[in-house]
Amino acid sequence: VDDYLIHIGIVENIDKNRTITFLHQTSRGIKRHYMNLYYPKIYKKKGVIYNSFIRRKRKSDKANTPHMAGQTFNSFGRIK
């Protein structure tokens, strides 16, 4: 069973297209990825990345399984 609340990222920037640049830990180290909640199903538009692939595609995935950051987003938090 997948637990969808096991991953966090740190927001680094929000650009003019409202794409969020965030840092997070992957199996290959700390990486910079992108997420746009206004366009959650778009990977790239006019050469600009809107959403990074955050989950690997598996043969067993259903057609509507989310794979990009904007599709898998749950919530924001803040540390003071």
C-alpha positions as a LaTeX table, in Angstrom:
\begin{tabular}{lrrr}
\hline
Residue & $x$ (\AA) & $y$ (\AA) & $z$ (\AA) \\
\hline
Val1 & 0.00 & 0.00 & 0.00 \\
Asp2 & 1.37 & 3.44 & $-0.94$ \\
Asp3 & 1.60 & 6.04 & 1.80 \\
Tyr4 & 1.29 & 9.35 & $-0.03$ \\
Leu5 & 2.58 & 11.44 & 2.90 \\
Ile6 & 6.16 & 10.21 & 3.02 \\
His7 & 7.98 & 12.88 & 1.02 \\
Ile8 & 8.82 & 16.52 & 1.67 \\
Gly9 & 10.54 & 19.30 & $-0.23$ \\
Ile10 & 11.84 & 22.76 & 0.59 \\
Val11 & 10.54 & 25.64 & $-1.56$ \\
Glu12 & 13.41 & 27.59 & $-3.10$ \\
Asn13 & 11.59 & 29.91 & $-5.51$ \\
Ile14 & 8.27 & 30.69 & $-7.23$ \\
Asp15 & 8.63 & 32.14 & $-10.74$ \\
Lys16 & 6.38 & 34.36 & $-12.89$ \\
Asn17 & 4.54 & 31.28 & $-14.27$ \\
Arg18 & 3.83 & 30.25 & $-10.64$ \\
Thr19 & 6.16 & 27.28 & $-11.02$ \\
Ile20 & 7.69 & 26.31 & $-7.68$ \\
Thr21 & 11.33 & 25.27 & $-7.56$ \\
Phe22 & 11.91 & 22.94 & $-4.65$ \\
Leu23 & 14.72 & 20.85 & $-3.21$ \\
His24 & 14.20 & 17.28 & $-2.04$ \\
Gln25 & 16.03 & 14.07 & $-1.29$ \\
Thr26 & 16.00 & 11.36 & $-3.94$ \\
Ser27 & 17.78 & 8.02 & $-4.26$ \\
Arg28 & 20.44 & 9.99 & $-6.19$ \\
Gly29 & 20.93 & 12.71 & $-3.58$ \\
Ile30 & 19.42 & 16.16 & $-3.10$ \\
Lys31 & 17.82 & 17.39 & $-6.32$ \\
Arg32 & 16.11 & 20.53 & $-7.60$ \\
His33 & 12.69 & 19.88 & $-9.13$ \\
Tyr34 & 9.70 & 21.87 & $-10.33$ \\
Met35 & 5.98 & 21.92 & $-9.57$ \\
Asn36 & 3.16 & 24.02 & $-10.97$ \\
Leu37 & $-0.20$ & 23.56 & $-9.25$ \\
Tyr38 & $-2.00$ & 25.56 & $-11.96$ \\
Tyr39 & $-0.82$ & 23.11 & $-14.65$ \\
Pro40 & $-0.33$ & 19.82 & $-12.77$ \\
Lys41 & $-0.48$ & 17.58 & $-15.88$ \\
Ile42 & 1.96 & 19.58 & $-18.03$ \\
Tyr43 & 5.61 & 18.49 & $-17.96$ \\
Lys44 & 7.06 & 21.09 & $-20.33$ \\
Lys45 & 5.58 & 24.07 & $-22.21$ \\
Lys46 & 7.55 & 26.14 & $-24.76$ \\
Gly47 & 10.80 & 24.62 & $-23.49$ \\
Val48 & 10.12 & 25.49 & $-19.83$ \\
Ile49 & 9.64 & 22.70 & $-17.27$ \\
Tyr50 & 6.42 & 23.14 & $-15.30$ \\
Asn51 & 6.44 & 19.83 & $-13.41$ \\
Ser52 & 9.16 & 17.30 & $-12.70$ \\
Phe53 & 8.46 & 13.60 & $-12.78$ \\
Ile54 & 8.45 & 12.61 & $-9.12$ \\
Arg55 & 7.24 & 9.00 & $-9.32$ \\
Arg56 & 8.52 & 6.32 & $-11.66$ \\
Lys57 & 6.07 & 4.77 & $-14.08$ \\
Arg58 & 5.46 & 1.09 & $-13.46$ \\
Lys59 & 3.93 & $-1.49$ & $-15.77$ \\
Ser60 & 1.26 & $-2.08$ & $-13.13$ \\
Asp61 & 0.19 & 1.60 & $-13.00$ \\
Lys62 & $-3.33$ & 2.44 & $-14.09$ \\
Ala63 & $-3.78$ & 4.98 & $-16.89$ \\
Asn64 & $-4.61$ & 7.83 & $-14.50$ \\
Thr65 & $-1.78$ & 7.19 & $-11.99$ \\
Pro66 & $-0.12$ & 10.52 & $-11.05$ \\
His67 & 3.61 & 10.82 & $-11.78$ \\
Met68 & 4.40 & 14.55 & $-11.87$ \\
Ala69 & 4.98 & 16.85 & $-8.89$ \\
Gly70 & 1.83 & 18.93 & $-9.47$ \\
Gln71 & $-0.29$ & 15.78 & $-9.56$ \\
Thr72 & 1.10 & 14.28 & $-6.36$ \\
Phe73 & 1.11 & 17.46 & $-4.22$ \\
Asn74 & $-0.71$ & 17.30 & $-0.87$ \\
Ser75 & $-0.06$ & 20.42 & 1.22 \\
Phe76 & 2.30 & 23.20 & 2.25 \\
Gly77 & 3.75 & 23.62 & 5.73 \\
Arg78 & 5.75 & 26.33 & 7.41 \\
Ile79 & 8.42 & 26.24 & 10.08 \\
Lys80 & 8.90 & 29.39 & 12.15 \\
\hline
\end{tabular}
